[in-house]
PDB file of C-alpha atoms in Angstrom:
ATOM      1  CA  MET A 520       3.698 -18.807 -18.018  1.00  0.00           C
ATOM      2  CA  THR A 521       4.600 -15.368 -19.372  1.00  0.00           C
ATOM      3  CA  ILE A 522       1.740 -12.896 -19.751  1.00  0.00           C
ATOM      4  CA  ARG A 523       1.344  -9.192 -20.582  1.00  0.00           C
ATOM      5  CA  ILE A 524       0.594  -7.017 -17.545  1.00  0.00           C
ATOM      6  CA  ALA A 525      -0.132  -3.279 -17.491  1.00  0.00           C
ATOM      7  CA  VAL A 526       0.893  -1.337 -14.381  1.00  0.00           C
ATOM      8  CA  THR A 527      -0.369   2.180 -13.689  1.00  0.00           C
ATOM      9  CA  GLY A 528       1.551   4.359 -11.248  1.00  0.00           C
ATOM     10  CA  ALA A 529       4.594   2.367 -12.308  1.00  0.00           C
ATOM     11  CA  SER A 530       7.095   5.066 -11.359  1.00  0.00           C
ATOM     12  CA  GLY A 531       5.885   5.144  -7.734  1.00  0.00           C
ATOM     13  CA  TYR A 532       7.420   3.314  -4.811  1.00  0.00           C
ATOM     14  CA  ILE A 533       5.228   0.209  -4.988  1.00  0.00           C
ATOM     15  CA  GLY A 534       5.094   0.407  -8.782  1.00  0.00           C
ATOM     16  CA  GLN A 535       8.863   0.154  -9.100  1.00  0.00           C
ATOM     17  CA  ALA A 536       8.923  -2.838  -6.752  1.00  0.00           C
ATOM     18  CA  LEU A 537       6.193  -4.504  -8.820  1.00  0.00           C
ATOM     19  CA  LEU A 538       8.114  -3.910 -12.048  1.00  0.00           C
ATOM     20  CA  ARG A 539      11.183  -5.553 -10.513  1.00  0.00           C
ATOM     21  CA  CYS A 540       9.075  -8.522  -9.442  1.00  0.00           C
ATOM     22  CA  LEU A 541       7.397  -8.933 -12.832  1.00  0.00           C
ATOM     23  CA  ASP A 542      10.750  -8.516 -14.565  1.00  0.00           C
ATOM     24  CA  SER A 543      12.251 -11.310 -12.440  1.00  0.00           C
ATOM     25  CA  GLN A 544       9.339 -13.567 -13.426  1.00  0.00           C
ATOM     26  CA  GLY A 545       9.851 -12.847 -17.123  1.00  0.00           C
ATOM     27  CA  HIS A 546       6.505 -11.170 -17.785  1.00  0.00           C
ATOM     28  CA  ASP A 547       5.870  -8.669 -20.572  1.00  0.00           C
ATOM     29  CA  THR A 548       5.187  -5.410 -18.719  1.00  0.00           C
ATOM     30  CA  LEU A 549       3.493  -2.234 -19.911  1.00  0.00           C
ATOM     31  CA  ALA A 550       4.341   0.588 -17.473  1.00  0.00           C
ATOM     32  CA  PHE A 551       2.253   3.768 -17.255  1.00  0.00           C
ATOM     33  CA  ALA A 552       3.431   6.991 -15.624  1.00  0.00           C
ATOM     34  CA  ARG A 553       2.528  10.673 -15.766  1.00  0.00           C
ATOM     35  CA  HIS A 554       6.099  11.787 -16.413  1.00  0.00           C
ATOM     36  CA  ALA A 555       9.207  10.374 -18.024  1.00  0.00           C
ATOM     37  CA  THR A 556      11.022   8.264 -15.465  1.00  0.00           C
ATOM     38  CA  LEU A 557      14.389   6.740 -14.850  1.00  0.00           C
ATOM     39  CA  ALA A 558      12.837   3.850 -12.929  1.00  0.00           C
ATOM     40  CA  PRO A 559      14.904   0.765 -13.817  1.00  0.00           C
ATOM     41  CA  SER A 560      13.239  -2.149 -15.544  1.00  0.00           C
ATOM     42  CA  SER A 561      14.931  -4.053 -18.322  1.00  0.00           C
ATOM     43  CA  ARG A 562      11.662  -5.333 -19.801  1.00  0.00           C
ATOM     44  CA  ALA A 563       9.050  -2.623 -19.236  1.00  0.00           C
ATOM     45  CA  ASP A 564       7.488  -0.816 -22.178  1.00  0.00           C
ATOM     46  CA  TRP A 565       6.946   2.707 -20.791  1.00  0.00           C
ATOM     47  CA  ARG A 566       3.949   4.836 -21.771  1.00  0.00           C
ATOM     48  CA  ILE A 567       3.757   8.443 -20.574  1.00  0.00           C
ATOM     49  CA  LYS A 568       0.216   9.672 -19.871  1.00  0.00           C
ATOM     50  CA  PRO A 569       0.127  13.213 -18.402  1.00  0.00           C
ATOM     51  CA  ASP A 570      -3.447  12.694 -17.174  1.00  0.00           C
ATOM     52  CA  GLY A 571      -2.625   9.202 -15.898  1.00  0.00           C
ATOM     53  CA  ARG A 572      -5.322   7.545 -18.019  1.00  0.00           C
ATOM     54  CA  PRO A 573      -4.550   4.610 -20.317  1.00  0.00           C
ATOM     55  CA  GLU A 574      -6.798   4.284 -23.350  1.00  0.00           C
ATOM     56  CA  ALA A 575      -8.427   1.028 -24.392  1.00  0.00           C
ATOM     57  CA  SER A 576      -6.067   0.924 -27.361  1.00  0.00           C
ATOM     58  CA  ASP A 577      -3.099   0.979 -24.955  1.00  0.00           C
ATOM     59  CA  LEU A 578      -4.408  -2.083 -23.138  1.00  0.00           C
ATOM     60  CA  GLN A 579      -5.191  -4.267 -26.142  1.00  0.00           C
ATOM     61  CA  GLY A 580      -3.583  -7.666 -25.680  1.00  0.00           C
ATOM     62  CA  CYS A 581      -3.001  -7.261 -21.936  1.00  0.00           C
ATOM     63  CA  ASP A 582      -3.889 -10.151 -19.646  1.00  0.00           C
ATOM     64  CA  ALA A 583      -4.126  -8.026 -16.495  1.00  0.00           C
ATOM     65  CA  VAL A 584      -4.022  -4.445 -15.247  1.00  0.00           C
ATOM     66  CA  VAL A 585      -2.611  -3.594 -11.820  1.00  0.00           C
ATOM     67  CA  HIS A 586      -3.868  -0.135 -10.884  1.00  0.00           C
ATOM     68  CA  LEU A 587      -1.500   1.643  -8.497  1.00  0.00           C
ATOM     69  CA  ALA A 588      -1.832   5.235  -9.713  1.00  0.00           C
ATOM     70  CA  GLY A 589      -3.353   7.552  -7.145  1.00  0.00           C
ATOM     71  CA  ARG A 590      -2.818  10.161  -4.463  1.00  0.00           C
ATOM     72  CA  ALA A 591      -1.370   9.475  -1.003  1.00  0.00           C
ATOM     73  CA  HIS A 592       1.095  10.888   1.561  1.00  0.00           C
ATOM     74  CA  THR A 593      -0.411  14.376   1.397  1.00  0.00           C
ATOM     75  CA  ARG A 594      -3.033  16.269   3.400  1.00  0.00           C
ATOM     76  CA  LEU A 595      -4.201  18.592   0.623  1.00  0.00           C
ATOM     77  CA  ALA A 596      -7.681  17.306  -0.211  1.00  0.00           C
ATOM     78  CA  VAL A 597      -9.276  20.186  -2.144  1.00  0.00           C
ATOM     79  CA  GLN A 598      -7.721  22.737  -4.485  1.00  0.00           C
ATOM     80  CA  ASP A 599      -9.688  25.334  -6.449  1.00  0.00           C
ATOM     81  CA  GLY A 600     -12.867  23.448  -5.597  1.00  0.00           C
ATOM     82  CA  VAL A 601     -11.522  20.151  -6.968  1.00  0.00           C
ATOM     83  CA  ASP A 602     -11.716  16.987  -4.859  1.00  0.00           C
ATOM     84  CA  LEU A 603      -8.108  15.901  -5.390  1.00  0.00           C
ATOM     85  CA  PHE A 604      -8.450  12.501  -3.730  1.00  0.00           C
ATOM     86  CA  GLY A 605     -11.664  11.757  -5.607  1.00  0.00           C
ATOM     87  CA  LEU A 606     -10.047  12.752  -8.886  1.00  0.00           C
ATOM     88  CA  ALA A 607      -6.891  10.713  -8.369  1.00  0.00           C
ATOM     89  CA  ASN A 608      -8.193   7.691  -6.490  1.00  0.00           C
ATOM     90  CA  ARG A 609     -11.771   7.214  -7.669  1.00  0.00           C
ATOM     91  CA  GLN A 610     -12.156   8.798 -11.108  1.00  0.00           C
ATOM     92  CA  LEU A 611      -8.790   7.606 -12.404  1.00  0.00           C
ATOM     93  CA  ALA A 612      -9.380   4.047 -11.174  1.00  0.00           C
ATOM     94  CA  CYS A 613     -12.791   3.944 -12.849  1.00  0.00           C
ATOM     95  CA  ALA A 614     -11.490   5.433 -16.108  1.00  0.00           C
ATOM     96  CA  THR A 615      -8.723   2.825 -16.190  1.00  0.00           C
ATOM     97  CA  ALA A 616     -11.230   0.043 -15.504  1.00  0.00           C
ATOM     98  CA  VAL A 617     -13.477   1.285 -18.322  1.00  0.00           C
ATOM     99  CA  ALA A 618     -10.482   1.150 -20.680  1.00  0.00           C
ATOM    100  CA  ALA A 619      -9.562  -2.343 -19.468  1.00  0.00           C
ATOM    101  CA  LYS A 620     -13.145  -3.528 -19.926  1.00  0.00           C
ATOM    102  CA  ALA A 621     -13.317  -2.099 -23.448  1.00  0.00           C
ATOM    103  CA  ALA A 622     -10.004  -3.749 -24.327  1.00  0.00           C
ATOM    104  CA  GLY A 623     -11.202  -7.119 -23.058  1.00  0.00           C
ATOM    105  CA  VAL A 624      -8.561  -7.407 -20.324  1.00  0.00           C
ATOM    106  CA  PRO A 625      -9.402 -10.500 -18.241  1.00  0.00           C
ATOM    107  CA  ARG A 626      -8.201  -9.242 -14.828  1.00  0.00           C
ATOM    108  CA  PHE A 627      -8.157  -5.861 -13.057  1.00  0.00           C
ATOM    109  CA  VAL A 628      -6.271  -5.542  -9.761  1.00  0.00           C
ATOM    110  CA  GLN A 629      -7.143  -2.459  -7.712  1.00  0.00           C
ATOM    111  CA  VAL A 630      -4.661  -1.540  -4.982  1.00  0.00           C
ATOM    112  CA  SER A 631      -6.710  -0.040  -2.176  1.00  0.00           C
ATOM    113  CA  THR A 632      -5.675   0.436   1.466  1.00  0.00           C
ATOM    114  CA  LEU A 633      -6.286  -1.053   4.882  1.00  0.00           C
ATOM    115  CA  GLY A 634      -7.320   2.493   5.787  1.00  0.00           C
ATOM    116  CA  VAL A 635     -10.787   1.797   4.364  1.00  0.00           C
ATOM    117  CA  HIS A 636     -11.348   0.048   7.711  1.00  0.00           C
ATOM    118  CA  GLY A 637     -10.374   3.126   9.721  1.00  0.00           C
ATOM    119  CA  ASN A 638      -7.222   4.114  11.568  1.00  0.00           C
ATOM    120  CA  TRP A 639      -7.257   1.463  14.293  1.00  0.00           C
ATOM    121  CA  ALA A 640      -9.023  -1.712  15.332  1.00  0.00           C
ATOM    122  CA  ALA A 641      -8.987  -3.811  18.479  1.00  0.00           C
ATOM    123  CA  GLU A 642      -9.543  -7.076  16.573  1.00  0.00           C
ATOM    124  CA  PRO A 643      -7.691  -8.299  13.470  1.00  0.00           C
ATOM    125  CA  ILE A 644      -9.059  -6.796  10.264  1.00  0.00           C
ATOM    126  CA  THR A 645     -10.515  -9.209   7.715  1.00  0.00           C
ATOM    127  CA  GLU A 646     -12.119  -8.727   4.329  1.00  0.00           C
ATOM    128  CA  ALA A 647     -15.524  -8.693   6.052  1.00  0.00           C
ATOM    129  CA  SER A 648     -14.648  -5.970   8.581  1.00  0.00           C
ATOM    130  CA  ALA A 649     -16.746  -2.810   8.506  1.00  0.00           C
ATOM    131  CA  LEU A 650     -15.624   0.070   6.284  1.00  0.00           C
ATOM    132  CA  SER A 651     -14.879   3.424   7.893  1.00  0.00           C
ATOM    133  CA  GLY A 652     -13.980   6.331   5.638  1.00  0.00           C
ATOM    134  CA  ASP A 653     -12.615   8.688   8.272  1.00  0.00           C
ATOM    135  CA  THR A 654     -10.302  10.617   5.926  1.00  0.00           C
ATOM    136  CA  PRO A 655     -10.695  12.008   2.379  1.00  0.00           C
ATOM    137  CA  TYR A 656      -8.117   9.437   1.247  1.00  0.00           C
ATOM    138  CA  ALA A 657     -10.035   6.498   2.741  1.00  0.00           C
ATOM    139  CA  GLN A 658     -13.351   7.842   1.446  1.00  0.00           C
ATOM    140  CA  SER A 659     -11.956   8.040  -2.088  1.00  0.00           C
ATOM    141  CA  LYS A 660     -10.686   4.460  -1.878  1.00  0.00           C
ATOM    142  CA  ILE A 661     -14.026   3.171  -0.576  1.00  0.00           C
ATOM    143  CA  ALA A 662     -15.830   4.967  -3.400  1.00  0.00           C
ATOM    144  CA  ALA A 663     -13.389   3.513  -5.929  1.00  0.00           C
ATOM    145  CA  GLU A 664     -13.937  -0.032  -4.661  1.00  0.00           C
ATOM    146  CA  SER A 665     -17.719   0.335  -4.879  1.00  0.00           C
ATOM    147  CA  GLU A 666     -17.772   1.903  -8.329  1.00  0.00           C
ATOM    148  CA  LEU A 667     -15.267  -0.576  -9.747  1.00  0.00           C
ATOM    149  CA  ALA A 668     -17.399  -3.471  -8.517  1.00  0.00           C
ATOM    150  CA  ALA A 669     -20.424  -1.977 -10.281  1.00  0.00           C
ATOM    151  CA  LEU A 670     -18.489  -1.227 -13.475  1.00  0.00           C
ATOM    152  CA  LEU A 671     -16.996  -4.689 -13.840  1.00  0.00           C
ATOM    153  CA  SER A 672     -19.808  -6.832 -12.419  1.00  0.00           C
ATOM    154  CA  THR A 673     -21.310  -7.664 -15.813  1.00  0.00           C
ATOM    155  CA  SER A 674     -18.105  -7.696 -17.835  1.00  0.00           C
ATOM    156  CA  GLY A 675     -15.558 -10.310 -18.736  1.00  0.00           C
ATOM    157  CA  THR A 676     -13.019  -8.483 -16.565  1.00  0.00           C
ATOM    158  CA  SER A 677     -12.698  -9.910 -13.057  1.00  0.00           C
ATOM    159  CA  LEU A 678     -11.938  -7.547 -10.175  1.00  0.00           C
ATOM    160  CA  THR A 679      -9.403  -8.087  -7.402  1.00  0.00           C
ATOM    161  CA  ILE A 680      -9.151  -5.548  -4.574  1.00  0.00           C
ATOM    162  CA  VAL A 681      -6.037  -5.601  -2.393  1.00  0.00           C
ATOM    163  CA  ARG A 682      -5.991  -3.789   0.962  1.00  0.00           C
ATOM    164  CA  PRO A 683      -2.430  -3.567   2.320  1.00  0.00           C
ATOM    165  CA  PRO A 684      -1.402  -2.152   5.702  1.00  0.00           C
ATOM    166  CA  MET A 685       1.466   0.334   6.041  1.00  0.00           C
ATOM    167  CA  VAL A 686       4.199  -0.522   3.531  1.00  0.00           C
ATOM    168  CA  TYR A 687       7.863  -0.416   4.498  1.00  0.00           C
ATOM    169  CA  GLY A 688      11.117  -1.149   2.737  1.00  0.00           C
ATOM    170  CA  ALA A 689      14.265   0.495   1.448  1.00  0.00           C
ATOM    171  CA  ALA A 690      13.675   4.182   0.601  1.00  0.00           C
ATOM    172  CA  CYS A 691       9.996   3.978   1.567  1.00  0.00           C
ATOM    173  CA  PRO A 692       7.891   7.147   1.921  1.00  0.00           C
ATOM    174  CA  GLY A 693       5.416   7.891   4.704  1.00  0.00           C
ATOM    175  CA  ASN A 694       5.461   7.434   8.469  1.00  0.00           C
ATOM    176  CA  PHE A 695       7.889   4.525   8.726  1.00  0.00           C
ATOM    177  CA  PRO A 696      11.043   6.530   7.915  1.00  0.00           C
ATOM    178  CA  ARG A 697       9.820   9.268  10.273  1.00  0.00           C
ATOM    179  CA  LEU A 698       9.784   6.733  13.092  1.00  0.00           C
ATOM    180  CA  VAL A 699      13.279   5.556  12.139  1.00  0.00           C
ATOM    181  CA  LYS A 700      14.464   9.170  12.206  1.00  0.00           C
ATOM    182  CA  LEU A 701      13.025   9.647  15.704  1.00  0.00           C
ATOM    183  CA  VAL A 702      14.770   6.520  16.979  1.00  0.00           C
ATOM    184  CA  LYS A 703      18.029   7.533  15.313  1.00  0.00           C
ATOM    185  CA  SER A 704      17.895  10.984  16.942  1.00  0.00           C
ATOM    186  CA  GLY A 705      18.239   9.448  20.397  1.00  0.00           C
ATOM    187  CA  ILE A 706      15.333  11.482  21.754  1.00  0.00           C
ATOM    188  CA  PRO A 707      13.495   9.624  24.550  1.00  0.00           C
ATOM    189  CA  LEU A 708      10.159   8.480  23.121  1.00  0.00           C
ATOM    190  CA  PRO A 709       7.032   8.339  25.317  1.00  0.00           C
ATOM    191  CA  PHE A 710       5.797   5.037  23.904  1.00  0.00           C
ATOM    192  CA  GLY A 711       7.015   2.550  26.505  1.00  0.00           C
ATOM    193  CA  SER A 712       3.489   1.809  27.746  1.00  0.00           C
ATOM    194  CA  VAL A 713       1.832   1.431  24.343  1.00  0.00           C
ATOM    195  CA  ARG A 714       0.240  -1.970  23.751  1.00  0.00           C
ATOM    196  CA  GLY A 715      -1.498  -3.456  20.740  1.00  0.00           C
ATOM    197  CA  ILE A 716      -0.300  -5.005  17.486  1.00  0.00           C
ATOM    198  CA  ARG A 717      -0.038  -3.025  14.266  1.00  0.00           C
ATOM    199  CA  SER A 718       0.583  -4.878  11.013  1.00  0.00           C
ATOM    200  CA  PHE A 719       2.935  -3.815   8.237  1.00  0.00           C
ATOM    201  CA  ILE A 720       4.023  -5.361   4.934  1.00  0.00           C
ATOM    202  CA  HIS A 721       7.355  -5.238   3.152  1.00  0.00           C
ATOM    203  CA  VAL A 722       7.176  -3.651  -0.295  1.00  0.00           C
ATOM    204  CA  ASP A 723       8.678  -6.706  -2.007  1.00  0.00           C
ATOM    205  CA  ASN A 724       6.080  -8.974  -0.414  1.00  0.00           C
ATOM    206  CA  LEU A 725       3.266  -6.661  -1.498  1.00  0.00           C
ATOM    207  CA  ALA A 726       4.700  -6.580  -5.026  1.00  0.00           C
ATOM    208  CA  SER A 727       4.853 -10.376  -5.016  1.00  0.00           C
ATOM    209  CA  PHE A 728       1.196 -10.626  -3.980  1.00  0.00           C
ATOM    210  CA  LEU A 729       0.090  -8.142  -6.642  1.00  0.00           C
ATOM    211  CA  ALA A 730       1.979 -10.156  -9.259  1.00  0.00           C
ATOM    212  CA  PHE A 731       0.299 -13.323  -7.953  1.00  0.00           C
ATOM    213  CA  CYS A 732      -3.137 -11.721  -8.316  1.00  0.00           C
ATOM    214  CA  ALA A 733      -2.327 -10.531 -11.830  1.00  0.00           C
ATOM    215  CA  VAL A 734      -1.339 -13.983 -13.074  1.00  0.00           C
ATOM    216  CA  THR A 735      -3.799 -16.134 -11.086  1.00  0.00           C
ATOM    217  CA  PRO A 736      -7.372 -16.257 -12.455  1.00  0.00           C
ATOM    218  CA  SER A 737      -8.730 -17.655  -9.180  1.00  0.00           C
ATOM    219  CA  ALA A 738      -7.328 -14.727  -7.153  1.00  0.00           C
ATOM    220  CA  HIS A 739     -10.362 -12.483  -7.492  1.00  0.00           C
ATOM    221  CA  GLY A 740     -12.445 -10.719  -4.877  1.00  0.00           C
ATOM    222  CA  THR A 741     -11.082  -8.735  -1.936  1.00  0.00           C
ATOM    223  CA  TYR A 742      -7.899  -9.480  -0.011  1.00  0.00           C
ATOM    224  CA  VAL A 743      -6.523  -8.024   3.197  1.00  0.00           C
ATOM    225  CA  VAL A 744      -2.837  -8.799   2.780  1.00  0.00           C
ATOM    226  CA  GLY A 745       0.050  -9.062   5.228  1.00  0.00           C
ATOM    227  CA  ASP A 746       3.322 -10.911   5.646  1.00  0.00           C
ATOM    228  CA  GLY A 747       3.703 -11.452   9.388  1.00  0.00           C
ATOM    229  CA  SER A 748       5.340  -8.067  10.051  1.00  0.00           C
ATOM    230  CA  ASP A 749       3.301  -7.526  13.216  1.00  0.00           C
ATOM    231  CA  PHE A 750       4.663  -5.402  16.056  1.00  0.00           C
ATOM    232  CA  GLU A 751       3.719  -3.657  19.253  1.00  0.00           C
ATOM    233  CA  LEU A 752       5.230  -0.173  19.037  1.00  0.00           C
ATOM    234  CA  PRO A 753       7.851  -0.603  21.805  1.00  0.00           C
ATOM    235  CA  ASP A 754       9.050  -3.840  20.186  1.00  0.00           C
ATOM    236  CA  LEU A 755       9.226  -2.162  16.782  1.00  0.00           C
ATOM    237  CA  ILE A 756      11.258   0.703  18.238  1.00  0.00           C
ATOM    238  CA  ARG A 757      13.641  -1.780  19.861  1.00  0.00           C
ATOM    239  CA  ALA A 758      13.998  -3.656  16.562  1.00  0.00           C
ATOM    240  CA  ILE A 759      14.685  -0.405  14.704  1.00  0.00           C
ATOM    241  CA  ALA A 760      17.227   0.662  17.313  1.00  0.00           C
ATOM    242  CA  ALA A 761      19.023  -2.679  17.105  1.00  0.00           C
ATOM    243  CA  GLY A 762      19.004  -2.550  13.316  1.00  0.00           C
ATOM    244  CA  ILE A 763      20.577   0.908  13.081  1.00  0.00           C
ATOM    245  CA  GLY A 764      22.875   0.615  16.084  1.00  0.00           C
ATOM    246  CA  ALA A 765      21.080   3.193  18.217  1.00  0.00           C
ATOM    247  CA  PRO A 766      19.807   3.010  21.796  1.00  0.00           C
ATOM    248  CA  ALA A 767      16.101   2.354  22.298  1.00  0.00           C
ATOM    249  CA  ARG A 768      15.072   5.194  24.600  1.00  0.00           C
ATOM    250  CA  LEU A 769      11.522   4.449  25.723  1.00  0.00           C
ATOM    251  CA  LEU A 770       9.663   6.255  28.478  1.00  0.00           C
ATOM    252  CA  PRO A 771       6.529   4.834  30.128  1.00  0.00           C
ATOM    253  CA  PHE A 772       3.746   7.323  29.479  1.00  0.00           C
ATOM    254  CA  PRO A 773      -0.027   6.735  29.514  1.00  0.00           C
ATOM    255  CA  PRO A 774      -1.238   6.388  25.898  1.00  0.00           C
ATOM    256  CA  ALA A 775      -4.533   8.080  26.789  1.00  0.00           C
ATOM    257  CA  VAL A 776      -2.633  11.186  27.902  1.00  0.00           C
ATOM    258  CA  LEU A 777      -0.599  11.108  24.697  1.00  0.00           C
ATOM    259  CA  ARG A 778      -3.798  11.086  22.689  1.00  0.00           C
ATOM    260  CA  LEU A 779      -5.255  13.986  24.688  1.00  0.00           C
ATOM    261  CA  ILE A 780      -2.157  16.061  24.002  1.00  0.00           C
ATOM    262  CA  ALA A 781      -2.216  15.063  20.334  1.00  0.00           C
ATOM    263  CA  ARG A 782      -5.859  16.083  20.018  1.00  0.00           C
ATOM    264  CA  ALA A 783      -5.077  19.481  21.537  1.00  0.00           C
ATOM    265  CA  ILE A 784      -2.343  20.181  18.983  1.00  0.00           C
ATOM    266  CA  GLY A 785      -4.152  18.708  15.965  1.00  0.00           C
ATOM    267  CA  ARG A 786      -2.035  15.553  15.727  1.00  0.00           C
ATOM    268  CA  GLN A 787      -4.506  12.952  16.932  1.00  0.00           C
ATOM    269  CA  ARG A 788      -4.484  10.879  13.753  1.00  0.00           C
ATOM    270  CA  GLU A 789      -0.683  10.612  13.712  1.00  0.00           C
ATOM    271  CA  ILE A 790      -0.568   9.538  17.355  1.00  0.00           C
ATOM    272  CA  ASP A 791      -3.465   7.106  16.868  1.00  0.00           C
ATOM    273  CA  SER A 792      -1.553   5.498  14.006  1.00  0.00           C
ATOM    274  CA  LEU A 793       1.319   4.844  16.419  1.00  0.00           C
ATOM    275  CA  THR A 794      -0.396   4.103  19.716  1.00  0.00           C
ATOM    276  CA  ARG A 795      -3.546   2.195  18.732  1.00  0.00           C
ATOM    277  CA  PRO A 796      -3.663  -1.360  17.364  1.00  0.00           C
ATOM    278  CA  MET A 797      -4.379  -2.243  13.720  1.00  0.00           C
ATOM    279  CA  PRO A 798      -3.674  -5.956  13.201  1.00  0.00           C
ATOM    280  CA  VAL A 799      -4.640  -7.853  10.066  1.00  0.00           C
ATOM    281  CA  ASP A 800      -5.915 -11.373   9.533  1.00  0.00           C
ATOM    282  CA  TRP A 801      -4.494 -12.238   6.115  1.00  0.00           C
ATOM    283  CA  SER A 802      -5.492 -15.892   6.181  1.00  0.00           C
ATOM    284  CA  LYS A 803      -7.392 -15.562   2.885  1.00  0.00           C
ATOM    285  CA  ALA A 804      -4.241 -14.342   1.115  1.00  0.00           C
ATOM    286  CA  ARG A 805      -2.084 -16.893   2.950  1.00  0.00           C
ATOM    287  CA  THR A 806      -4.261 -19.806   1.845  1.00  0.00           C
ATOM    288  CA  SER A 807      -4.640 -18.604  -1.746  1.00  0.00           C
ATOM    289  CA  GLY A 808      -1.459 -20.310  -2.897  1.00  0.00           C
ATOM    290  CA  TRP A 809       0.803 -17.300  -2.306  1.00  0.00           C
ATOM    291  CA  THR A 810       3.797 -17.246   0.041  1.00  0.00           C
ATOM    292  CA  PRO A 811       5.653 -14.031   0.986  1.00  0.00           C
ATOM    293  CA  PRO A 812       9.168 -14.296  -0.473  1.00  0.00           C
ATOM    294  CA  ALA A 813      10.825 -12.059   2.139  1.00  0.00           C
ATOM    295  CA  ALA A 814      10.831 -13.177   5.791  1.00  0.00           C
ATOM    296  CA  PRO A 815       9.726 -10.256   8.011  1.00  0.00           C
ATOM    297  CA  GLY A 816      12.787 -10.199  10.296  1.00  0.00           C
ATOM    298  CA  ARG A 817      15.272 -10.234   7.438  1.00  0.00           C
ATOM    299  CA  ALA A 818      13.200  -7.772   5.402  1.00  0.00           C
ATOM    300  CA  LEU A 819      13.102  -5.294   8.291  1.00  0.00           C
ATOM    301  CA  ALA A 820      16.836  -5.564   8.936  1.00  0.00           C
ATOM    302  CA  ASP A 821      17.680  -5.039   5.264  1.00  0.00           C
ATOM    303  CA  SER A 822      15.299  -2.077   4.985  1.00  0.00           C
ATOM    304  CA  LEU A 823      16.696  -0.277   8.018  1.00  0.00           C
ATOM    305  CA  ILE A 824      20.156  -0.010   6.486  1.00  0.00           C
ATOM    306  CA  SER A 825      19.003   2.211   3.622  1.00  0.00           C
ATOM    307  CA  ILE A 826      16.304   4.058   5.589  1.00  0.00           C
ATOM    308  CA  SER A 827      18.743   5.024   8.331  1.00  0.00           C
ATOM    309  CA  ALA A 828      21.241   6.319   5.773  1.00  0.00           C
ATOM    310  CA  ALA A 829      18.534   8.459   4.148  1.00  0.00           C
ATOM    311  CA  VAL A 830      17.190  10.063   7.337  1.00  0.00           C
TER     312      VAL A 830
END
């Protein structure tokens, strides 16, 4: 069944992957961006909104909105007294939901983050795990989730919240390409003694799940999503090294000492994100009727080719 789906943040990394997915499924796509873009999509109807906010009139006739627009991959939280994360991740999400509600859109999909549960966890994260807003980014996403639930609770617009772990894939931003660059450099890495699973998700699998939520009326509520891309750091480094044809140079070094050094130089969060576990239990998504289209091993191998060339 072909439906009309609006995507905010459509020119971003995940947005472009979602447009490709929706295009392949034959859906009618309305793509919102702040600036004119060259992002390829043969079917998308592009709308440029400098403030990022669709109006209700823009969303008339849409069957779903997938809200991706927001602020990430930056440390700047406040500028000229303005809460930048709150503005981009909470206020914009709520304004878009108000427009969707006024337009009578049946489904609103909010893309949140696994980071609302903190930076690490010993046990697999589920939808019921405690929230922990330990960064301005996570706090803004928690606030957005809460306010969206209140806004849409008495409307005809159902709310789906998706919490993905770290996203990887060809040309991805963030920490994943930084790790690939470190492995490619050949520098010995002091992570040989690190234990604990961290979960990732390939961008095409995340896009597929977002499309599933947009077209499936029963896919409402909150989802922690994954695709089986679960690694201990030394194993991930070995897989990266094998994928790019580089040696895996791992040194055994006590993780606790690494974290002490990181704290002393103001890099504790970055080291925690590498050396502490953060597994997900995505059984709710897995039993919803959705299947990840890209197998983790093949997806990682394909991604490393382009990432290695870029770094």
